[in-house]
Amino acid sequence: SQLDKKELLEIDLEKLSLTDIINEIMDQLSVTKSSTFEDLLQGKRDRRRIIYTFLAILELIKLRMIKAYQTSIFGVIRIFPAVES
């Protein structure tokens, strides 16, 4: 059949959950005590991962679980736990 002759492209879309990313951020901060937005992306720079990570940061700030600082426009965003453990 024609299908046998064509190469098939398999796309593996990573299943993203805001809850999973929030847990990843909190796990990383429990070890490192601070992180940058870039570090939180863990080398995964696809649009969905960037957006979900940013939304997770906003949610954690709203819940007062983390603090985020950016000292200049377009500067590094540094994230810390709201309370040191």
N, CA, C and O atoms as a Tinker XYZ file with bonds, in Angstrom:
   340  protein
     1  N      0.835000   -1.189000    0.000000    73     2
     2  CA     0.000000    0.000000    0.000000    64     1     3
     3  C      0.876000    1.248000    0.000000    63     2     4     5
     4  O      2.076000    1.176000    0.267000    81     3
     5  N      0.280000    2.368000   -0.295000    73     3     6
     6  CA     1.026000    3.625000   -0.337000    64     5     7
     7  C      1.553000    4.002000    1.041000    63     6     8     9
     8  O      2.615000    4.614000    1.158000    81     7
     9  N      0.834000    3.647000    2.051000    73     7    10
    10  CA     1.247000    3.973000    3.411000    64     9    11
    11  C      2.572000    3.316000    3.756000    63    10    12    13
    12  O      3.397000    3.906000    4.455000    81    11
    13  N      2.781000    2.101000    3.272000    73    11    14
    14  CA     4.030000    1.396000    3.541000    64    13    15
    15  C      5.228000    2.102000    2.915000    63    14    16    17
    16  O      6.341000    2.016000    3.434000    81    15
    17  N      5.008000    2.793000    1.815000    73    15    18
    18  CA     6.103000    3.414000    1.087000    64    17    19
    19  C      6.505000    4.774000    1.661000    63    18    20    21
    20  O      7.606000    5.255000    1.392000    81    19
    21  N      5.646000    5.381000    2.427000    73    19    22
    22  CA     5.928000    6.710000    2.972000    64    21    23
    23  C      6.516000    6.592000    4.374000    63    22    24    25
    24  O      6.192000    5.690000    5.147000    81    23
    25  N      7.382000    7.531000    4.656000    73    23    26
    26  CA     7.890000    7.585000    6.026000    64    25    27
    27  C      6.838000    8.259000    6.896000    63    26    28    29
    28  O      6.221000    9.248000    6.501000    81    27
    29  N      6.653000    7.714000    8.064000    73    27    30
    30  CA     5.703000    8.306000    8.995000    64    29    31
    31  C      6.461000    9.135000   10.021000    63    30    32    33
    32  O      7.498000    8.717000   10.535000    81    31
    33  N      5.939000   10.285000   10.304000    73    31    34
    34  CA     6.535000   11.160000   11.300000    64    33    35
    35  C      5.741000   11.020000   12.584000    63    34    36    37
    36  O      4.537000   11.274000   12.617000    81    35
    37  N      6.419000   10.619000   13.625000    73    35    38
    38  CA     5.759000   10.468000   14.918000    64    37    39
    39  C      6.051000   11.701000   15.755000    63    38    40    41
    40  O      7.210000   12.067000   15.953000    81    39
    41  N      5.018000   12.327000   16.235000    73    39    42
    42  CA     5.172000   13.511000   17.071000    64    41    43
    43  C      4.795000   13.131000   18.489000    63    42    44    45
    44  O      3.686000   12.668000   18.758000    81    43
    45  N      5.736000   13.337000   19.379000    73    43    46
    46  CA     5.504000   13.015000   20.782000    64    45    47
    47  C      5.264000   14.316000   21.535000    63    46    48    49
    48  O      6.210000   14.999000   21.928000    81    47
    49  N      4.001000   14.654000   21.731000    73    47    50
    50  CA     3.682000   15.865000   22.474000    64    49    51
    51  C      3.743000   15.554000   23.963000    63    50    52    53
    52  O      3.040000   14.680000   24.470000    81    51
    53  N      4.588000   16.285000   24.630000    73    51    54
    54  CA     4.735000   16.091000   26.066000    64    53    55
    55  C      3.432000   16.492000   26.748000    63    54    56    57
    56  O      2.887000   17.566000   26.494000    81    55
    57  N      2.954000   15.629000   27.599000    73    55    58
    58  CA     1.754000   15.943000   28.355000    64    57    59
    59  C      2.138000   16.915000   29.464000    63    58    60    61
    60  O      2.899000   16.571000   30.369000    81    59
    61  N      1.610000   18.116000   29.385000    73    59    62
    62  CA     1.942000   19.134000   30.372000    64    61    63
    63  C      0.766000   19.364000   31.293000    63    62    64    65
    64  O     -0.384000   19.424000   30.858000    81    63
    65  N      1.065000   19.491000   32.553000    73    63    66
    66  CA     0.071000   19.823000   33.555000    64    65    67
    67  C      0.655000   20.942000   34.405000    63    66    68    69
    68  O      1.810000   20.873000   34.827000    81    67
    69  N     -0.137000   21.959000   34.651000    73    67    70
    70  CA     0.323000   23.066000   35.489000    64    69    71
    71  C      0.720000   22.554000   36.871000    63    70    72    73
    72  O      1.703000   23.014000   37.451000    81    71
    73  N     -0.038000   21.611000   37.387000    73    71    74
    74  CA     0.276000   21.027000   38.693000    64    73    75
    75  C      1.632000   20.337000   38.676000    63    74    76    77
    76  O      2.409000   20.480000   39.620000    81    75
    77  N      1.924000   19.595000   37.621000    73    75    78
    78  CA     3.224000   18.924000   37.516000    64    77    79
    79  C      4.365000   19.933000   37.492000    63    78    80    81
    80  O      5.390000   19.732000   38.142000    81    79
    81  N      4.189000   21.012000   36.748000    73    79    82
    82  CA     5.249000   22.014000   36.656000    64    81    83
    83  C      5.408000   22.745000   37.982000    63    82    84    85
    84  O      6.531000   23.045000   38.386000    81    83
    85  N      4.309000   23.038000   38.663000    73    83    86
    86  CA     4.388000   23.645000   40.000000    64    85    87
    87  C      5.179000   22.731000   40.930000    63    86    88    89
    88  O      6.046000   23.197000   41.671000    81    87
    89  N      4.886000   21.438000   40.896000    73    87    90
    90  CA     5.620000   20.485000   41.740000    64    89    91
    91  C      7.095000   20.429000   41.368000    63    90    92    93
    92  O      7.949000   20.341000   42.251000    81    91
    93  N      7.410000   20.477000   40.069000    73    91    94
    94  CA     8.809000   20.487000   39.626000    64    93    95
    95  C      9.537000   21.718000   40.165000    63    94    96    97
    96  O     10.670000   21.621000   40.637000    81    95
    97  N      8.881000   22.872000   40.092000    73    95    98
    98  CA     9.493000   24.112000   40.581000    64    97    99
    99  C      9.762000   24.010000   42.074000    63    98   100   101
   100  O     10.857000   24.338000   42.531000    81    99
   101  N      8.776000   23.559000   42.835000    73    99   102
   102  CA     8.947000   23.470000   44.288000    64   101   103
   103  C      9.997000   22.427000   44.654000    63   102   104   105
   104  O     10.762000   22.631000   45.596000    81   103
   105  N     10.047000   21.318000   43.929000    73   103   106
   106  CA    11.082000   20.304000   44.172000    64   105   107
   107  C     12.466000   20.882000   43.916000    63   106   108   109
   108  O     13.386000   20.675000   44.707000    81   107
   109  N     12.613000   21.604000   42.817000    73   107   110
   110  CA    13.915000   22.189000   42.496000    64   109   111
   111  C     14.323000   23.217000   43.547000    63   110   112   113
   112  O     15.483000   23.263000   43.955000    81   111
   113  N     13.375000   24.040000   43.984000    73   111   114
   114  CA    13.700000   25.057000   44.983000    64   113   115
   115  C     14.012000   24.446000   46.346000    63   114   116   117
   116  O     14.753000   25.039000   47.131000    81   115
   117  N     13.466000   23.286000   46.633000    73   115   118
   118  CA    13.780000   22.636000   47.914000    64   117   119
   119  C     15.231000   22.170000   47.946000    63   118   120   121
   120  O     15.814000   22.013000   49.019000    81   119
   121  N     15.808000   21.950000   46.774000    73   119   122
   122  CA    17.201000   21.507000   46.676000    64   121   123
   123  C     18.146000   22.690000   46.484000    63   122   124   125
   124  O     19.165000   22.793000   47.166000    81   123
   125  N     17.806000   23.579000   45.555000    73   123   126
   126  CA    18.736000   24.647000   45.169000    64   125   127
   127  C     18.549000   25.952000   45.936000    63   126   128   129
   128  O     19.461000   26.779000   45.952000    81   127
   129  N     17.402000   26.161000   46.567000    73   127   130
   130  CA    17.057000   27.371000   47.322000    64   129   131
   131  C     16.852000   28.604000   46.449000    63   130   132   133
   132  O     16.292000   29.593000   46.921000    81   131
   133  N     17.284000   28.575000   45.206000    73   131   134
   134  CA    16.964000   29.637000   44.250000    64   133   135
   135  C     17.159000   29.074000   42.851000    63   134   136   137
   136  O     17.865000   28.087000   42.645000    81   135
   137  N     16.517000   29.728000   41.907000    73   135   138
   138  CA    16.626000   29.270000   40.531000    64   137   139
   139  C     16.328000   30.447000   39.623000    63   138   140   141
   140  O     15.872000   31.497000   40.076000    81   139
   141  N     16.589000   30.265000   38.348000    73   139   142
   142  CA    16.194000   31.271000   37.368000    64   141   143
   143  C     15.098000   30.676000   36.499000    63   142   144   145
   144  O     14.909000   29.461000   36.443000    81   143
   145  N     14.390000   31.560000   35.830000    73   143   146
   146  CA    13.356000   31.102000   34.911000    64   145   147
   147  C     13.964000   30.166000   33.869000    63   146   148   149
   148  O     13.382000   29.133000   33.538000    81   147
   149  N     15.130000   30.531000   33.360000    73   147   150
   150  CA    15.827000   29.692000   32.367000    64   149   151
   151  C     16.104000   28.295000   32.919000    63   150   152   153
   152  O     15.874000   27.295000   32.238000    81   151
   153  N     16.599000   28.232000   34.160000    73   151   154
   154  CA    16.909000   26.936000   34.769000    64   153   155
   155  C     15.652000   26.076000   34.919000    63   154   156   157
   156  O     15.701000   24.857000   34.754000    81   155
   157  N     14.533000   26.718000   35.232000    73   155   158
   158  CA    13.292000   25.972000   35.424000    64   157   159
   159  C     12.807000   25.319000   34.133000    63   158   160   161
   160  O     12.091000   24.318000   34.170000    81   159
   161  N     13.194000   25.879000   33.002000    73   159   162
   162  CA    12.784000   25.290000   31.720000    64   161   163
   163  C     13.514000   23.990000   31.434000    63   162   164   165
   164  O     13.089000   23.225000   30.568000    81   163
   165  N     14.597000   23.725000   32.138000    73   163   166
   166  CA    15.347000   22.473000   32.019000    64   165   167
   167  C     15.716000   22.165000   30.568000    63   166   168   169
   168  O     15.662000   21.015000   30.132000    81   167
   169  N     16.090000   23.201000   29.833000    73   167   170
   170  CA    16.502000   23.000000   28.450000    64   169   171
   171  C     15.362000   22.773000   27.472000    63   170   172   173
   172  O     15.592000   22.657000   26.268000    81   171
   173  N     14.138000   22.708000   27.973000    73   171   174
   174  CA    12.971000   22.481000   27.108000    64   173   175
   175  C     12.389000   23.845000   26.753000    63   174   176   177
   176  O     11.741000   24.481000   27.584000    81   175
   177  N     12.617000   24.289000   25.534000    73   175   178
   178  CA    12.249000   25.647000   25.162000    64   177   179
   179  C     11.084000   25.717000   24.181000    63   178   180   181
   180  O     10.977000   26.676000   23.417000    81   179
   181  N     10.223000   24.724000   24.194000    73   179   182
   182  CA     9.067000   24.823000   23.308000    64   181   183
   183  C      8.072000   25.810000   23.908000    63   182   184   185
   184  O      8.045000   26.028000   25.120000    81   183
   185  N      7.270000   26.392000   23.054000    73   183   186
   186  CA     6.362000   27.468000   23.461000    64   185   187
   187  C      5.452000   27.058000   24.622000    63   186   188   189
   188  O      5.280000   27.819000   25.574000    81   187
   189  N      4.874000   25.865000   24.543000    73   187   190
   190  CA     3.958000   25.430000   25.608000    64   189   191
   191  C      4.664000   25.334000   26.944000    63   190   192   193
   192  O      4.107000   25.746000   27.962000    81   191
   193  N      5.886000   24.797000   26.969000    73   191   194
   194  CA     6.640000   24.643000   28.220000    64   193   195
   195  C      6.950000   26.014000   28.824000    63   194   196   197
   196  O      6.833000   26.204000   30.035000    81   195
   197  N      7.342000   26.963000   27.982000    73   195   198
   198  CA     7.653000   28.312000   28.462000    64   197   199
   199  C      6.411000   28.953000   29.073000    63   198   200   201
   200  O      6.478000   29.521000   30.163000    81   199
   201  N      5.288000   28.864000   28.382000    73   199   202
   202  CA     4.045000   29.472000   28.874000    64   201   203
   203  C      3.591000   28.805000   30.166000    63   202   204   205
   204  O      3.248000   29.497000   31.125000    81   203
   205  N      3.582000   27.478000   30.210000    73   203   206
   206  CA     3.146000   26.766000   31.413000    64   205   207
   207  C      4.060000   27.065000   32.598000    63   206   208   209
   208  O      3.585000   27.208000   33.724000    81   207
   209  N      5.357000   27.160000   32.357000    73   207   210
   210  CA     6.286000   27.460000   33.448000    64   209   211
   211  C      6.035000   28.863000   33.975000    63   210   212   213
   212  O      6.042000   29.078000   35.187000    81   211
   213  N      5.814000   29.819000   33.082000    73   211   214
   214  CA     5.534000   31.189000   33.511000    64   213   215
   215  C      4.224000   31.244000   34.296000    63   214   216   217
   216  O      4.151000   31.908000   35.330000    81   215
   217  N      3.194000   30.554000   33.818000    73   215   218
   218  CA     1.917000   30.513000   34.543000    64   217   219
   219  C      2.075000   29.862000   35.915000    63   218   220   221
   220  O      1.461000   30.301000   36.887000    81   219
   221  N      2.891000   28.822000   35.992000    73   219   222
   222  CA     3.135000   28.158000   37.279000    64   221   223
   223  C      3.812000   29.124000   38.248000    63   222   224   225
   224  O      3.468000   29.163000   39.430000    81   223
   225  N      4.767000   29.898000   37.754000    73   223   226
   226  CA     5.438000   30.894000   38.599000    64   225   227
   227  C      4.429000   31.921000   39.103000    63   226   228   229
   228  O      4.422000   32.253000   40.288000    81   227
   229  N      3.577000   32.423000   38.211000    73   227   230
   230  CA     2.563000   33.399000   38.627000    64   229   231
   231  C      1.631000   32.818000   39.688000    63   230   232   233
   232  O      1.289000   33.494000   40.657000    81   231
   233  N      1.226000   31.578000   39.503000    73   231   234
   234  CA     0.339000   30.928000   40.483000    64   233   235
   235  C      1.035000   30.774000   41.830000    63   234   236   237
   236  O      0.430000   31.023000   42.873000    81   235
   237  N      2.299000   30.369000   41.816000    73   235   238
   238  CA     3.047000   30.201000   43.068000    64   237   239
   239  C      3.268000   31.540000   43.772000    63   238   240   241
   240  O      3.267000   31.598000   45.002000    81   239
   241  N      3.457000   32.606000   43.009000    73   239   242
   242  CA     3.579000   33.944000   43.608000    64   241   243
   243  C      2.245000   34.331000   44.242000    63   242   244   245
   244  O      2.209000   34.835000   45.364000    81   243
   245  N      1.154000   34.094000   43.522000    73   243   246
   246  CA    -0.181000   34.415000   44.039000    64   245   247
   247  C     -0.461000   33.660000   45.341000    63   246   248   249
   248  O     -1.072000   34.201000   46.263000    81   247
   249  N     -0.011000   32.414000   45.404000    73   247   250
   250  CA    -0.207000   31.593000   46.608000    64   249   251
   251  C      0.823000   31.900000   47.696000    63   250   252   253
   252  O      0.809000   31.291000   48.766000    81   251
   253  N      1.718000   32.851000   47.410000    73   251   254
   254  CA     2.777000   33.271000   48.339000    64   253   255
   255  C      3.719000   32.126000   48.715000    63   254   256   257
   256  O      4.216000   32.056000   49.839000    81   255
   257  N      3.951000   31.234000   47.756000    73   255   258
   258  CA     4.867000   30.118000   47.989000    64   257   259
   259  C      6.273000   30.431000   47.492000    63   258   260   261
   260  O      7.249000   29.858000   47.974000    81   259
   261  N      6.374000   31.348000   46.522000    73   259   262
   262  CA     7.683000   31.771000   46.022000    64   261   263
   263  C      7.703000   33.291000   45.882000    63   262   264   265
   264  O      6.668000   33.957000   45.890000    81   263
   265  N      8.921000   33.809000   45.753000    73   263   266
   266  CA     9.125000   35.214000   45.410000    64   265   267
   267  C      9.971000   35.241000   44.153000    63   266   268   269
   268  O     10.847000   34.396000   43.962000    81   267
   269  N      9.706000   36.213000   43.300000    73   267   270
   270  CA    10.469000   36.345000   42.058000    64   269   271
   271  C     10.984000   37.770000   41.947000    63   270   272   273
   272  O     10.277000   38.727000   42.260000    81   271
   273  N     12.217000   37.896000   41.499000    73   271   274
   274  CA    12.851000   39.201000   41.348000    64   273   275
   275  C     13.448000   39.320000   39.955000    63   274   276   277
   276  O     14.003000   38.367000   39.408000    81   275
   277  N     13.317000   40.520000   39.398000    73   275   278
   278  CA    13.931000   40.840000   38.108000    64   277   279
   279  C     14.463000   42.262000   38.246000    63   278   280   281
   280  O     13.685000   43.202000   38.410000    81   279
   281  N     15.779000   42.425000   38.181000    73   279   282
   282  CA    16.384000   43.722000   38.484000    64   281   283
   283  C     16.405000   44.684000   37.306000    63   282   284   285
   284  O     16.643000   45.877000   37.493000    81   283
   285  N     16.160000   44.190000   36.098000    73   283   286
   286  CA    16.133000   45.077000   34.935000    64   285   287
   287  C     15.170000   44.526000   33.892000    63   286   288   289
   288  O     14.850000   43.337000   33.882000    81   287
   289  N     14.717000   45.414000   33.021000    73   287   290
   290  CA    13.827000   44.987000   31.944000    64   289   291
   291  C     14.557000   43.943000   31.099000    63   290   292   293
   292  O     15.710000   44.146000   30.719000    81   291
   293  N     13.905000   42.856000   30.811000    73   291   294
   294  CA    14.460000   41.734000   30.057000    64   293   295
   295  C     15.614000   41.051000   30.793000    63   294   296   297
   296  O     16.349000   40.260000   30.203000    81   295
   297  N     15.769000   41.358000   32.086000    73   295   298
   298  CA    16.828000   40.729000   32.867000    64   297   299
   299  C     16.431000   39.341000   33.331000    63   298   300   301
   300  O     15.325000   38.866000   33.073000    81   299
   301  N     17.348000   38.716000   34.010000    73   299   302
   302  CA    17.135000   37.370000   34.546000    64   301   303
   303  C     16.043000   37.423000   35.610000    63   302   304   305
   304  O     16.043000   38.312000   36.462000    81   303
   305  N     15.122000   36.479000   35.559000    73   303   306
   306  CA    14.095000   36.339000   36.598000    64   305   307
   307  C     14.604000   35.294000   37.579000    63   306   308   309
   308  O     14.793000   34.131000   37.219000    81   307
   309  N     14.826000   35.716000   38.826000    73   307   310
   310  CA    15.334000   34.815000   39.855000    64   309   311
   311  C     14.190000   34.485000   40.801000    63   310   312   313
   312  O     13.438000   35.365000   41.218000    81   311
   313  N     14.068000   33.205000   41.133000    73   311   314
   314  CA    12.962000   32.705000   41.952000    64   313   315
   315  C     13.514000   32.109000   43.241000    63   314   316   317
   316  O     14.514000   31.391000   43.232000    81   315
   317  N     12.837000   32.422000   44.359000    73   315   318
   318  CA    13.211000   31.923000   45.683000    64   317   319
   319  C     11.966000   31.393000   46.385000    63   318   320   321
   320  O     10.856000   31.844000   46.101000    81   319
   321  N     12.140000   30.439000   47.301000    73   319   322
   322  CA    10.998000   30.056000   48.141000    64   321   323
   323  C     10.579000   31.264000   48.981000    63   322   324   325
   324  O     11.433000   32.058000   49.377000    81   323
   325  N      9.302000   31.415000   49.256000    73   323   326
   326  CA     8.826000   32.553000   50.046000    64   325   327
   327  C      9.321000   32.467000   51.478000    63   326   328   329
   328  O      9.597000   33.487000   52.108000    81   327
   329  N      9.434000   31.253000   51.990000    73   327   330
   330  CA     9.920000   31.034000   53.351000    64   329   331
   331  C     11.041000   30.018000   53.281000    63   330   332   333
   332  O     10.874000   28.939000   52.711000    81   331
   333  N     12.174000   30.355000   53.851000    73   331   334
   334  CA    13.292000   29.409000   53.884000    64   333   335
   335  C     12.936000   28.244000   54.791000    63   334   336   337
   336  O     12.405000   28.438000   55.885000    81   335
   337  N     13.233000   27.031000   54.334000    73   335   338
   338  CA    12.944000   25.853000   55.170000    64   337   339
   339  C     14.205000   25.340000   55.818000    63   338   340
   340  O     14.164000   24.357000   56.557000    81   339
